mmCIF file of C-alpha atoms in Angstrom:
data_model
loop_
_atom_site.group_PDB
_atom_site.id
_atom_site.type_symbol
_atom_site.label_atom_id
_atom_site.label_comp_id
_atom_site.label_asym_id
_atom_site.label_seq_id
_atom_site.Cartn_x
_atom_site.Cartn_y
_atom_site.Cartn_z
ATOM 1 C CA UNK A 107 -8.351 9.434 -18.287
ATOM 2 C CA UNK A 108 -5.311 10.575 -16.321
ATOM 3 C CA UNK A 109 -5.647 12.016 -12.840
ATOM 4 C CA UNK A 110 -3.202 13.605 -10.437
ATOM 5 C CA UNK A 111 -2.995 11.897 -7.068
ATOM 6 C CA UNK A 112 -1.637 13.375 -3.851
ATOM 7 C CA UNK A 113 -1.709 12.198 -0.256
ATOM 8 C CA UNK A 114 -5.233 12.447 1.156
ATOM 9 C CA UNK A 115 -5.771 15.137 3.788
ATOM 10 C CA UNK A 116 -6.858 12.517 6.323
ATOM 11 C CA UNK A 117 -3.798 10.281 5.806
ATOM 12 C CA UNK A 118 -1.450 11.923 8.372
ATOM 13 C CA UNK A 119 -4.012 11.453 11.157
ATOM 14 C CA UNK A 120 -4.825 7.778 10.665
ATOM 15 C CA UNK A 121 -1.828 6.729 12.769
ATOM 16 C CA UNK A 122 -3.828 7.450 15.935
ATOM 17 C CA UNK A 123 -5.859 4.309 15.208
ATOM 18 C CA UNK A 124 -2.738 2.157 15.661
ATOM 19 C CA UNK A 125 -2.109 3.752 19.049
ATOM 20 C CA UNK A 126 -5.728 3.234 20.109
ATOM 21 C CA UNK A 127 -5.838 -0.443 19.130
ATOM 22 C CA UNK A 128 -2.363 -1.230 20.511
ATOM 23 C CA UNK A 129 -2.789 0.468 23.890
ATOM 24 C CA UNK A 130 -6.466 0.820 24.712
ATOM 25 C CA UNK A 131 -7.093 -2.553 23.072
ATOM 26 C CA UNK A 132 -5.294 -4.257 25.971
ATOM 27 C CA UNK A 133 -8.211 -3.230 28.204
ATOM 28 C CA UNK A 134 -10.894 -3.333 25.521
ATOM 29 C CA UNK A 135 -10.036 -6.294 23.227
ATOM 30 C CA UNK A 136 -13.116 -5.611 21.130
ATOM 31 C CA UNK A 137 -11.030 -2.898 19.430
ATOM 32 C CA UNK A 138 -8.989 -5.680 17.837
ATOM 33 C CA UNK A 139 -11.858 -6.293 15.435
ATOM 34 C CA UNK A 140 -10.917 -3.020 13.777
ATOM 35 C CA UNK A 141 -8.211 -5.016 12.009
ATOM 36 C CA UNK A 142 -10.904 -7.035 10.256
ATOM 37 C CA UNK A 143 -12.380 -3.822 8.873
ATOM 38 C CA UNK A 144 -8.919 -2.833 7.638
ATOM 39 C CA UNK A 145 -8.362 -6.252 6.031
ATOM 40 C CA UNK A 146 -11.763 -6.199 4.324
ATOM 41 C CA UNK A 147 -11.294 -2.648 3.016
ATOM 42 C CA UNK A 148 -7.865 -3.205 1.516
ATOM 43 C CA UNK A 149 -8.912 -6.496 -0.074
ATOM 44 C CA UNK A 150 -11.858 -4.739 -1.722
ATOM 45 C CA UNK A 151 -9.656 -1.932 -3.060
ATOM 46 C CA UNK A 152 -6.658 -4.025 -4.166
ATOM 47 C CA UNK A 153 -8.223 -5.580 -7.312
ATOM 48 C CA UNK A 154 -8.814 -2.097 -8.707
ATOM 49 C CA UNK A 155 -5.962 0.047 -7.350
ATOM 50 C CA UNK A 156 -3.269 -2.352 -6.163
ATOM 51 C CA UNK A 157 -1.515 -1.065 -3.039
ATOM 52 C CA UNK A 158 -3.350 2.286 -3.028
ATOM 53 C CA UNK A 159 -4.677 1.509 0.461
ATOM 54 C CA UNK A 160 -1.087 1.291 1.761
ATOM 55 C CA UNK A 161 -0.232 4.797 0.650
ATOM 56 C CA UNK A 162 -3.475 6.519 1.544
ATOM 57 C CA UNK A 163 -5.582 4.743 4.169
ATOM 58 C CA UNK A 164 -3.289 2.372 6.067
ATOM 59 C CA UNK A 165 -3.174 3.413 9.765
ATOM 60 C CA UNK A 166 0.253 1.829 10.285
ATOM 61 C CA UNK A 167 1.603 3.424 7.120
ATOM 62 C CA UNK A 168 0.413 6.781 8.432
ATOM 63 C CA UNK A 169 1.930 6.044 11.847
ATOM 64 C CA UNK A 170 5.288 5.224 10.295
ATOM 65 C CA UNK A 171 5.356 8.115 7.819
ATOM 66 C CA UNK A 172 4.057 10.978 9.902
ATOM 67 C CA UNK A 173 4.739 9.872 13.481
ATOM 68 C CA UNK A 174 7.818 7.634 13.576
ATOM 69 C CA UNK A 175 9.159 9.304 10.432
ATOM 70 C CA UNK A 176 10.433 12.237 12.482
ATOM 71 C CA UNK A 177 13.044 10.020 14.135
ATOM 72 C CA UNK A 178 13.370 7.364 11.434
ATOM 73 C CA UNK A 179 16.484 6.208 9.652
ATOM 74 C CA UNK A 180 17.438 7.451 6.206
ATOM 75 C CA UNK A 181 19.001 4.286 4.811
ATOM 76 C CA UNK A 182 17.923 2.506 1.652
ATOM 77 C CA UNK A 183 15.526 -0.380 2.217
ATOM 78 C CA UNK A 184 17.401 -3.667 1.536
ATOM 79 C CA UNK A 185 16.293 -5.232 -1.735
ATOM 80 C CA UNK A 186 16.170 -8.681 -0.169
ATOM 81 C CA UNK A 187 13.149 -7.638 1.894
ATOM 82 C CA UNK A 188 11.204 -7.082 -1.337
ATOM 83 C CA UNK A 189 11.779 -10.654 -2.466
ATOM 84 C CA UNK A 190 8.757 -12.953 -2.479
ATOM 85 C CA UNK A 191 11.132 -15.679 -1.282
ATOM 86 C CA UNK A 192 11.265 -13.728 1.974
ATOM 87 C CA UNK A 193 7.753 -12.348 2.008
ATOM 88 C CA UNK A 194 5.723 -15.474 1.285
ATOM 89 C CA UNK A 195 7.286 -17.543 4.120
ATOM 90 C CA UNK A 196 6.770 -14.622 6.539
ATOM 91 C CA UNK A 197 3.164 -14.324 5.361
ATOM 92 C CA UNK A 198 2.510 -18.045 5.852
ATOM 93 C CA UNK A 199 4.278 -18.126 9.233
ATOM 94 C CA UNK A 200 2.479 -15.139 10.727
ATOM 95 C CA UNK A 201 -0.929 -16.012 9.327
ATOM 96 C CA UNK A 202 -0.470 -19.579 10.517
ATOM 97 C CA UNK A 203 0.448 -18.408 14.000
ATOM 98 C CA UNK A 204 -2.550 -16.078 14.127
ATOM 99 C CA UNK A 205 -4.800 -18.888 12.898
ATOM 100 C CA UNK A 206 -3.453 -21.179 15.622
ATOM 101 C CA UNK A 207 -4.140 -18.533 18.267
ATOM 102 C CA UNK A 208 -7.666 -18.016 16.965
ATOM 103 C CA UNK A 209 -8.404 -21.740 17.115
ATOM 104 C CA UNK A 210 -7.508 -21.684 20.806
ATOM 105 C CA UNK A 211 -9.906 -18.870 21.679
ATOM 106 C CA UNK A 212 -12.884 -21.266 21.741
ATOM 107 C CA UNK A 213 -14.863 -18.615 19.920
ATOM 108 C CA UNK A 214 -14.864 -16.151 22.830
ATOM 109 C CA UNK A 215 -15.341 -12.641 21.466
ATOM 110 C CA UNK A 216 -12.856 -10.886 23.755
ATOM 111 C CA UNK A 217 -10.175 -13.533 23.277
ATOM 112 C CA UNK A 218 -10.503 -13.294 19.503
ATOM 113 C CA UNK A 219 -10.225 -9.518 19.755
ATOM 114 C CA UNK A 220 -7.110 -9.863 21.906
ATOM 115 C CA UNK A 221 -5.444 -12.050 19.267
ATOM 116 C CA UNK A 222 -5.849 -9.194 16.782
ATOM 117 C CA UNK A 223 -4.657 -6.636 19.336
ATOM 118 C CA UNK A 224 -1.491 -8.659 20.029
ATOM 119 C CA UNK A 225 -0.910 -9.045 16.283
ATOM 120 C CA UNK A 226 -1.223 -5.276 15.885
ATOM 121 C CA UNK A 227 1.214 -4.633 18.741
ATOM 122 C CA UNK A 228 3.726 -7.195 17.465
ATOM 123 C CA UNK A 229 3.776 -6.032 13.862
ATOM 124 C CA UNK A 230 3.819 -2.373 14.882
ATOM 125 C CA UNK A 231 6.778 -2.993 17.198
ATOM 126 C CA UNK A 232 8.673 -4.653 14.331
ATOM 127 C CA UNK A 233 7.742 -1.777 12.026
ATOM 128 C CA UNK A 234 8.978 0.819 14.512
ATOM 129 C CA UNK A 235 12.325 -0.936 15.091
ATOM 130 C CA UNK A 236 12.904 -1.282 11.337
ATOM 131 C CA UNK A 237 11.656 2.240 10.706
ATOM 132 C CA UNK A 238 14.035 3.820 13.178
ATOM 133 C CA UNK A 239 17.022 1.717 12.169
ATOM 134 C CA UNK A 240 16.514 1.749 8.380
ATOM 135 C CA UNK A 241 13.632 3.764 6.892
ATOM 136 C CA UNK A 242 9.980 4.498 7.817
ATOM 137 C CA UNK A 243 8.397 2.138 5.287
ATOM 138 C CA UNK A 244 10.779 -0.807 5.705
ATOM 139 C CA UNK A 245 8.033 -2.970 7.220
ATOM 140 C CA UNK A 246 5.787 -2.182 4.240
ATOM 141 C CA UNK A 247 8.139 -3.994 1.874
ATOM 142 C CA UNK A 248 7.123 -7.340 3.387
ATOM 143 C CA UNK A 249 3.905 -6.453 5.261
ATOM 144 C CA UNK A 250 1.394 -9.322 5.260
ATOM 145 C CA UNK A 251 -1.441 -7.302 3.808
ATOM 146 C CA UNK A 252 0.876 -5.383 1.508
ATOM 147 C CA UNK A 253 2.036 -8.679 0.048
ATOM 148 C CA UNK A 254 -1.577 -9.779 -0.413
ATOM 149 C CA UNK A 255 -2.411 -6.518 -2.195
ATOM 150 C CA UNK A 256 0.677 -6.862 -4.370
ATOM 151 C CA UNK A 257 -0.499 -10.269 -5.573
ATOM 152 C CA UNK A 258 -4.159 -9.305 -6.006
ATOM 153 C CA UNK A 259 -3.652 -5.902 -7.609
ATOM 154 C CA UNK A 260 -0.496 -6.318 -9.662
ATOM 155 C CA UNK A 261 -0.653 -4.113 -12.754
ATOM 156 C CA UNK A 262 -3.572 -2.014 -11.526
ATOM 157 C CA UNK A 263 -3.652 1.788 -11.387
ATOM 158 C CA UNK A 264 -0.070 2.159 -12.498
ATOM 159 C CA UNK A 265 1.951 5.335 -12.564
ATOM 160 C CA UNK A 266 2.565 6.790 -16.016
ATOM 161 C CA UNK A 267 5.564 8.844 -17.150
ATOM 162 C CA UNK A 268 5.410 11.376 -19.948
ATOM 163 C CA UNK A 269 8.940 10.853 -21.250
ATOM 164 C CA UNK A 270 8.780 14.067 -23.282
ATOM 165 C CA UNK A 271 8.253 16.104 -20.115
ATOM 166 C CA UNK A 272 10.552 14.136 -17.801
ATOM 167 C CA UNK A 273 13.931 15.810 -17.226
ATOM 168 C CA UNK A 274 15.280 12.969 -15.044
ATOM 169 C CA UNK A 275 15.846 15.286 -12.082
ATOM 170 C CA UNK A 276 15.296 12.437 -9.601
ATOM 171 C CA UNK A 277 12.972 14.405 -7.316
ATOM 172 C CA UNK A 278 10.344 11.656 -7.573
ATOM 173 C CA UNK A 279 12.811 9.074 -6.265
ATOM 174 C CA UNK A 280 13.799 11.246 -3.327
ATOM 175 C CA UNK A 281 10.228 11.451 -2.010
ATOM 176 C CA UNK A 282 9.240 7.821 -2.702
ATOM 177 C CA UNK A 283 8.613 6.226 0.735
ATOM 178 C CA UNK A 284 9.238 2.760 -0.719
ATOM 179 C CA UNK A 285 12.647 3.751 -2.154
ATOM 180 C CA UNK A 286 11.636 2.740 -5.678
ATOM 181 C CA UNK A 287 13.665 3.906 -8.654
ATOM 182 C CA UNK A 288 11.977 5.987 -11.323
ATOM 183 C CA UNK A 289 11.958 3.180 -13.905
ATOM 184 C CA UNK A 290 10.641 0.726 -11.287
ATOM 185 C CA UNK A 291 7.857 2.957 -9.987
ATOM 186 C CA UNK A 292 5.797 2.685 -13.158
ATOM 187 C CA UNK A 293 5.511 -1.101 -13.207
ATOM 188 C CA UNK A 294 6.426 -2.163 -9.671
ATOM 189 C CA UNK A 295 3.482 -3.767 -7.810
ATOM 190 C CA UNK A 296 4.922 -2.386 -4.562
ATOM 191 C CA UNK A 297 4.219 1.204 -5.580
ATOM 192 C CA UNK A 298 1.766 2.329 -2.871
ATOM 193 C CA UNK A 299 0.118 5.022 -5.029
ATOM 194 C CA UNK A 300 0.729 7.736 -2.443
ATOM 195 C CA UNK A 301 1.199 10.315 -5.173
ATOM 196 C CA UNK A 302 4.169 12.047 -3.562
ATOM 197 C CA UNK A 303 6.225 11.622 -6.704
ATOM 198 C CA UNK A 304 3.410 13.182 -8.743
ATOM 199 C CA UNK A 305 3.314 16.165 -6.423
ATOM 200 C CA UNK A 306 7.111 16.526 -6.415
ATOM 201 C CA UNK A 307 7.545 16.429 -10.201
ATOM 202 C CA UNK A 308 8.411 19.961 -11.426
ATOM 203 C CA UNK A 309 7.301 19.168 -14.982
ATOM 204 C CA UNK A 310 4.007 17.366 -14.286
ATOM 205 C CA UNK A 311 5.403 14.345 -16.073
ATOM 206 C CA UNK A 312 3.840 11.815 -13.715
ATOM 207 C CA UNK A 313 0.223 10.756 -13.314
ATOM 208 C CA UNK A 314 -1.894 7.738 -12.480
ATOM 209 C CA UNK A 315 -4.095 6.133 -15.077
ATOM 210 C CA UNK A 316 -7.129 4.004 -14.371
#
């Protein structure tokens, strides 16, 4: 059964969680454990809806779209950043570094929490720099968890195009935060299922299918 999908009402406000963890977490490292909840949630959703979490529930995605987006760049996201030849090494490097830091915490709760807080600050800082200089969702093209979801949920909950209704106006491409082309959106595992293209289509030619 087909269903129309649009950005959830709560999505624009989730960015506050990034601010809380990144700033208040420096004094209360226990907040870093929030990242574990995020990781667990997206890994549970990915096998059924691919990168749906990225477009609807990701705090950093919300922060970049609705907070940083106001002063973000308008350039096209470089295709090279979508390459797994770039993404996999970054994934291994950053996860390895975080693992190394965790091994040196000696199991202390606050120190473990601080490792996650620092990871949140570091990745958010990179996302902001890329967002302002290129486009809001640049970081999302090679995000660690986005890459994991891409691999786990490839082919799930794909966008469908009714070619008889489509007039190739390009409005869907203009609102796509991942800069995907219309023919790529339907089978690209990096589609974040935000539903903005569905909402923008004047002919109701787009929909998601379970």
